[in-house]
Amino acid sequence: MPELPEVETIVRGLDKRVSGDTIDSVWIGSRKQPLKSPAAKIATTLEGKKIVRVHRAGKHIVLDLEAGDGRKRVRRAGSLSQSNAQWIVHLGMTGRLMVCDPAAEIVKHTHLIAKLGSGRELRFVDPRMFGKLSVHSSGFDPGGVEPLEVSEERFRALFRGRKTPIKSALLNQKLLRGVGNIYADESLFRAGIRPRRRAASLSKGDLHRLYGAVQDVLREAIAKGGSSISDYVDADGEEGFFQLEHRVYGREGEQCLVCRTMVKRLVLVGRSSHYCPKCQK
DNA sequence: ATACCGACCTGTCAGC
DNA sequence: TGCTGACAGGTCGGTA
């Protein structure tokens, strides 16, 4: 589901709402697919911890945890008991992490419920189960660079000598982290570059435009609360509005907003790629 | 070392 | 009213 702007939106909402709260108890469903760490380890690591901060690393949600207020804490085998554990949530395609009232209906595909000291609940729901839950001792690093923090020099260096299509390179989280299918297509359109162009074939000028386009698209999308296509909502259940600003994504067969040429779709790396054959070279 | 391609899942929607 | 197939915001691991 979510790419960098959606995750950023969720994280901002969560940080505002649950930072300072504690996790009193954790329920984990029976499906193992969404668990990257063993269920018992996740539960014992989260229980009794205070949520210090919620932030983002690429498409990962990172909840910084700290030992709670000291009452009746028991050290259990296999848990990450040191004060600086991190809870990592990747939403995959359809994952949602939401703050809920305990009275709210427990929807199908709910895989984890964390009861908070404030009386609310943090719930992880994911129908397709491509999302992943895990715990780390601290210093979680998914690799790759943050597109909104990287310098233009380093951005250019990421693609040097790569024969892969530029679209594939943009989707590679080990290079740039956080860009997914929608924002890759939108960035390439704005930069006037076709998705199939070999990364190494891009000129300095191409890369300069792409660098600017990626940052503009991501910043604008964050400002609009992300893109809601079918079911994306943020931590408060609010939809984003950037889907209204998409210029090529999902517009196959429609006219290019710039030149009125018909927008085309091709499949690259198993993913749909949308582009304007006239505006993108 | 790099690059495709299917696999992992469920849900929805279009077409027959 | 079904049934079938294509497609969906993402990643991983095997193979070429």
XYZ file of C-alpha atoms (C1' of nucleotides) in Angstrom:
313
model
C 0.000 0.000 0.000
C 2.035 2.792 1.299
C 5.116 4.490 0.044
C 7.185 7.144 1.776
C 4.526 9.902 1.880
C 1.840 7.589 3.259
C 4.186 6.135 5.872
C 5.353 9.635 6.806
C 1.730 10.721 7.263
C 0.929 7.706 9.417
C 4.054 8.174 11.496
C 3.310 11.850 12.188
C -0.177 10.948 13.351
C 1.045 8.099 15.510
C 3.856 10.106 17.056
C 1.401 12.811 18.052
C -1.087 10.358 19.489
C 0.859 7.567 21.170
C 4.243 8.995 22.154
C 4.522 8.866 25.929
C 1.894 6.127 26.148
C 2.776 2.649 27.428
C 2.052 -0.782 26.027
C 0.342 -2.752 28.783
C -0.375 -5.980 26.938
C -0.211 -7.428 23.460
C -2.453 -9.866 21.610
C -1.069 -11.528 18.499
C -3.176 -13.535 16.044
C -2.368 -17.023 14.864
C -1.131 -16.136 11.378
C 2.630 -16.333 11.219
C 3.005 -14.688 7.831
C 3.159 -11.090 9.118
C 5.665 -11.864 11.860
C 9.342 -11.433 11.150
C 10.269 -12.024 14.785
C 8.707 -14.868 16.818
C 5.348 -13.902 18.335
C 6.532 -14.499 21.903
C 9.554 -12.286 21.384
C 7.432 -9.479 19.961
C 4.948 -9.696 22.799
C 7.488 -9.800 25.604
C 9.539 -7.034 24.033
C 6.578 -4.676 23.702
C 4.820 -5.362 26.967
C 5.598 -2.910 29.732
C 7.440 -0.545 27.395
C 6.861 3.137 26.893
C 6.587 4.464 23.330
C 9.113 7.267 23.215
C 8.857 8.305 19.586
C 7.399 7.113 16.304
C 9.388 7.833 13.174
C 10.119 6.479 9.714
C 12.995 4.778 7.914
C 12.144 4.334 4.240
C 8.781 2.554 4.247
C 9.311 1.192 7.756
C 7.515 2.583 10.791
C 9.906 2.679 13.755
C 8.577 2.910 17.304
C 11.316 3.700 19.811
C 10.618 1.932 23.081
C 11.968 2.416 26.534
C 11.537 0.443 29.743
C 8.334 1.600 31.403
C 7.790 3.186 34.798
C 9.513 0.403 36.702
C 6.572 -1.272 38.361
C 6.407 -5.074 38.294
C 8.597 -5.521 35.305
C 9.729 -9.084 34.855
C 12.627 -10.036 32.663
C 11.514 -12.878 30.493
C 13.658 -15.195 28.440
C 13.959 -14.229 24.794
C 12.699 -10.671 25.144
C 14.709 -7.620 24.253
C 14.675 -6.183 27.731
C 17.277 -3.486 27.419
C 15.893 -0.003 27.559
C 16.289 0.789 23.869
C 14.216 -1.699 21.917
C 12.554 -0.770 18.627
C 9.318 -2.072 17.176
C 9.449 -2.109 13.386
C 6.285 -2.214 11.269
C 6.306 -2.537 7.491
C 2.845 -2.141 5.999
C 3.471 -4.076 2.776
C 0.643 -3.426 0.327
C -2.424 -3.408 2.541
C -1.178 -3.006 6.095
C -2.671 -0.488 8.512
C -1.493 0.594 11.942
C -4.206 2.524 13.720
C -5.095 3.934 17.080
C -8.515 2.571 18.018
C -11.090 2.807 20.741
C -11.269 -0.635 22.439
C -14.973 -0.711 21.665
C -14.314 -0.445 17.927
C -15.105 -3.573 15.951
C -12.133 -5.886 15.500
C -12.025 -6.127 11.739
C -11.053 -9.214 9.778
C -7.286 -9.638 9.269
C -6.360 -7.979 12.553
C -3.001 -9.549 13.458
C -1.916 -7.587 16.513
C -3.570 -5.502 19.214
C -1.496 -3.547 21.718
C -3.458 -2.296 24.714
C -2.153 1.083 25.774
C -1.950 2.591 29.229
C -4.236 5.406 28.100
C -6.991 2.850 27.471
C -6.770 3.004 23.688
C -5.456 0.293 21.399
C -2.904 0.192 18.627
C -4.014 -2.323 15.999
C -2.204 -3.841 13.042
C -4.488 -5.022 10.248
C -3.280 -6.502 6.961
C -5.477 -8.533 4.586
C -2.740 -9.595 2.165
C -0.173 -10.155 4.883
C 2.711 -8.677 2.911
C 3.346 -6.451 5.893
C 5.941 -7.390 8.508
C 6.249 -6.928 12.251
C 9.561 -7.265 14.042
C 11.520 -6.065 17.050
C 15.122 -4.920 17.165
C 17.438 -4.090 19.996
C 18.110 -0.592 18.573
C 19.669 1.232 15.682
C 17.475 -0.373 13.028
C 18.793 0.408 9.561
C 17.022 -0.878 6.445
C 19.836 0.294 4.147
C 19.554 2.760 1.293
C 19.418 6.527 1.564
C 16.500 8.804 2.392
C 15.442 10.573 -0.819
C 14.573 13.765 1.032
C 17.933 13.907 2.788
C 20.412 12.711 0.165
C 22.616 15.226 -1.629
C 22.419 15.517 -5.407
C 25.967 14.193 -5.681
C 25.159 11.024 -3.793
C 21.863 10.682 -5.633
C 23.708 10.684 -8.952
C 26.244 8.174 -7.666
C 23.461 5.703 -6.846
C 22.731 5.125 -10.529
C 26.267 5.240 -11.900
C 27.101 2.214 -14.032
C 23.739 0.504 -13.524
C 22.339 -1.163 -16.574
C 18.959 -1.739 -14.994
C 15.994 0.392 -16.128
C 15.791 3.615 -14.140
C 12.348 2.657 -12.860
C 13.756 -0.551 -11.337
C 16.590 1.401 -9.761
C 14.129 3.858 -8.206
C 12.178 0.954 -6.717
C 15.322 -0.666 -5.297
C 15.131 0.067 -1.569
C 18.821 -0.690 -1.097
C 19.603 2.397 -3.179
C 16.865 4.902 -2.412
C 14.466 3.958 0.328
C 10.807 4.917 0.333
C 10.007 5.375 -3.362
C 7.409 2.897 -4.652
C 5.444 2.367 -7.840
C 3.290 5.497 -7.774
C 6.011 7.971 -6.903
C 8.532 6.382 -9.257
C 6.114 6.876 -12.172
C 5.195 10.397 -11.114
C 8.841 11.397 -10.641
C 9.889 10.015 -14.024
C 7.043 11.860 -15.719
C 8.024 15.158 -14.147
C 11.655 14.594 -15.051
C 10.741 13.674 -18.656
C 12.448 10.282 -18.490
C 11.005 6.989 -19.744
C 10.827 4.190 -17.182
C 12.820 1.785 -19.368
C 15.841 4.038 -19.851
C 19.025 2.403 -18.546
C 20.036 4.124 -15.329
C 23.627 4.495 -16.520
C 22.467 6.246 -19.695
C 21.041 9.237 -17.822
C 22.945 12.487 -18.306
C 23.884 14.817 -15.484
C 20.985 17.001 -16.586
C 18.562 14.060 -16.517
C 19.670 13.159 -13.017
C 19.428 16.766 -11.896
C 15.801 16.880 -13.046
C 15.054 13.480 -11.550
C 16.538 14.472 -8.207
C 14.348 17.559 -8.115
C 11.292 15.647 -9.338
C 11.574 12.909 -6.719
C 11.864 15.446 -3.920
C 9.057 17.659 -5.242
C 6.685 14.727 -5.691
C 7.395 13.308 -2.247
C 7.112 16.694 -0.510
C 3.870 17.557 -2.280
C 2.446 14.129 -1.495
C 3.330 14.435 2.190
C 1.655 17.847 2.239
C -1.523 16.224 0.871
C -1.431 13.351 3.349
C -0.368 10.733 0.771
C -2.345 8.961 -1.958
C -5.499 7.017 -1.127
C -6.238 4.608 -3.940
C -8.462 1.909 -2.571
C -8.085 1.601 1.153
C -5.176 3.648 2.440
C -5.927 5.714 5.528
C -3.596 7.272 8.086
C -3.365 6.563 11.808
C -6.540 8.559 12.421
C -8.456 6.828 9.628
C -8.184 9.874 7.357
C -7.652 9.541 3.606
C -4.920 11.319 1.690
C -5.504 13.506 -1.338
C -2.419 13.206 -3.507
C -4.173 10.727 -5.801
C -5.937 13.787 -7.234
C -2.535 15.123 -8.291
C -1.316 12.006 -10.108
C -0.282 12.957 -13.623
C 0.406 9.512 -15.130
C -0.098 6.807 -12.495
C -3.368 4.990 -13.149
C -4.116 7.169 -16.203
C -3.474 4.625 -18.994
C -5.440 5.563 -22.100
C -6.195 9.057 -20.828
C -4.690 12.205 -22.293
C -1.388 13.509 -21.002
C -2.142 16.643 -18.986
C 0.705 18.449 -20.730
C 0.518 17.425 -24.403
C -2.721 15.407 -24.709
C -0.891 12.328 -26.027
C -2.381 9.082 -24.740
C -0.712 7.854 -21.565
C 0.783 4.375 -22.002
C 1.304 1.481 -19.618
C 3.989 -1.173 -19.716
C 5.018 -3.889 -17.298
C 8.491 -3.590 -15.774
C 9.799 -5.773 -12.960
C 6.274 -7.148 -12.750
C 4.858 -3.730 -11.989
C 2.699 -1.413 -14.061
C 4.576 1.620 -15.333
C 2.694 4.602 -16.691
C 4.273 7.219 -18.925
C 3.669 9.755 -21.655
C 5.513 8.675 -24.823
C 5.842 12.273 -25.984
C 6.868 14.052 -22.780
C 9.224 11.310 -21.601
C 12.371 10.426 -23.571
C 27.546 -9.387 -9.238
C 23.374 -8.368 -11.417
C 18.759 -8.887 -13.198
C 14.536 -10.990 -14.246
C 10.371 -13.730 -12.491
C 7.494 -16.235 -9.708
C 5.894 -16.613 -5.050
C 3.803 -14.880 -1.092
C -1.737 -13.491 0.175
C -6.633 -11.561 -0.105
C -9.917 -8.643 -2.229
C -12.155 -6.271 -5.982
C -13.741 -5.492 -10.379
C -14.612 -6.289 -15.359
C -16.163 -9.483 -18.618
C -18.475 -13.525 -19.972
C -26.037 -14.815 -10.405
C -21.904 -16.850 -10.560
C -17.154 -18.021 -12.309
C -12.508 -16.619 -14.066
C -8.776 -13.864 -14.706
C -6.299 -9.627 -14.235
C -4.716 -6.479 -11.155
C -3.404 -3.974 -6.622
C 0.582 0.824 -2.691
C 5.910 -4.468 -1.696
C 9.638 -7.556 -1.023
C 12.162 -12.019 -1.148
C 14.622 -15.885 -2.945
C 15.814 -18.800 -6.762
C 17.688 -19.018 -11.255
C 19.950 -17.412 -15.432
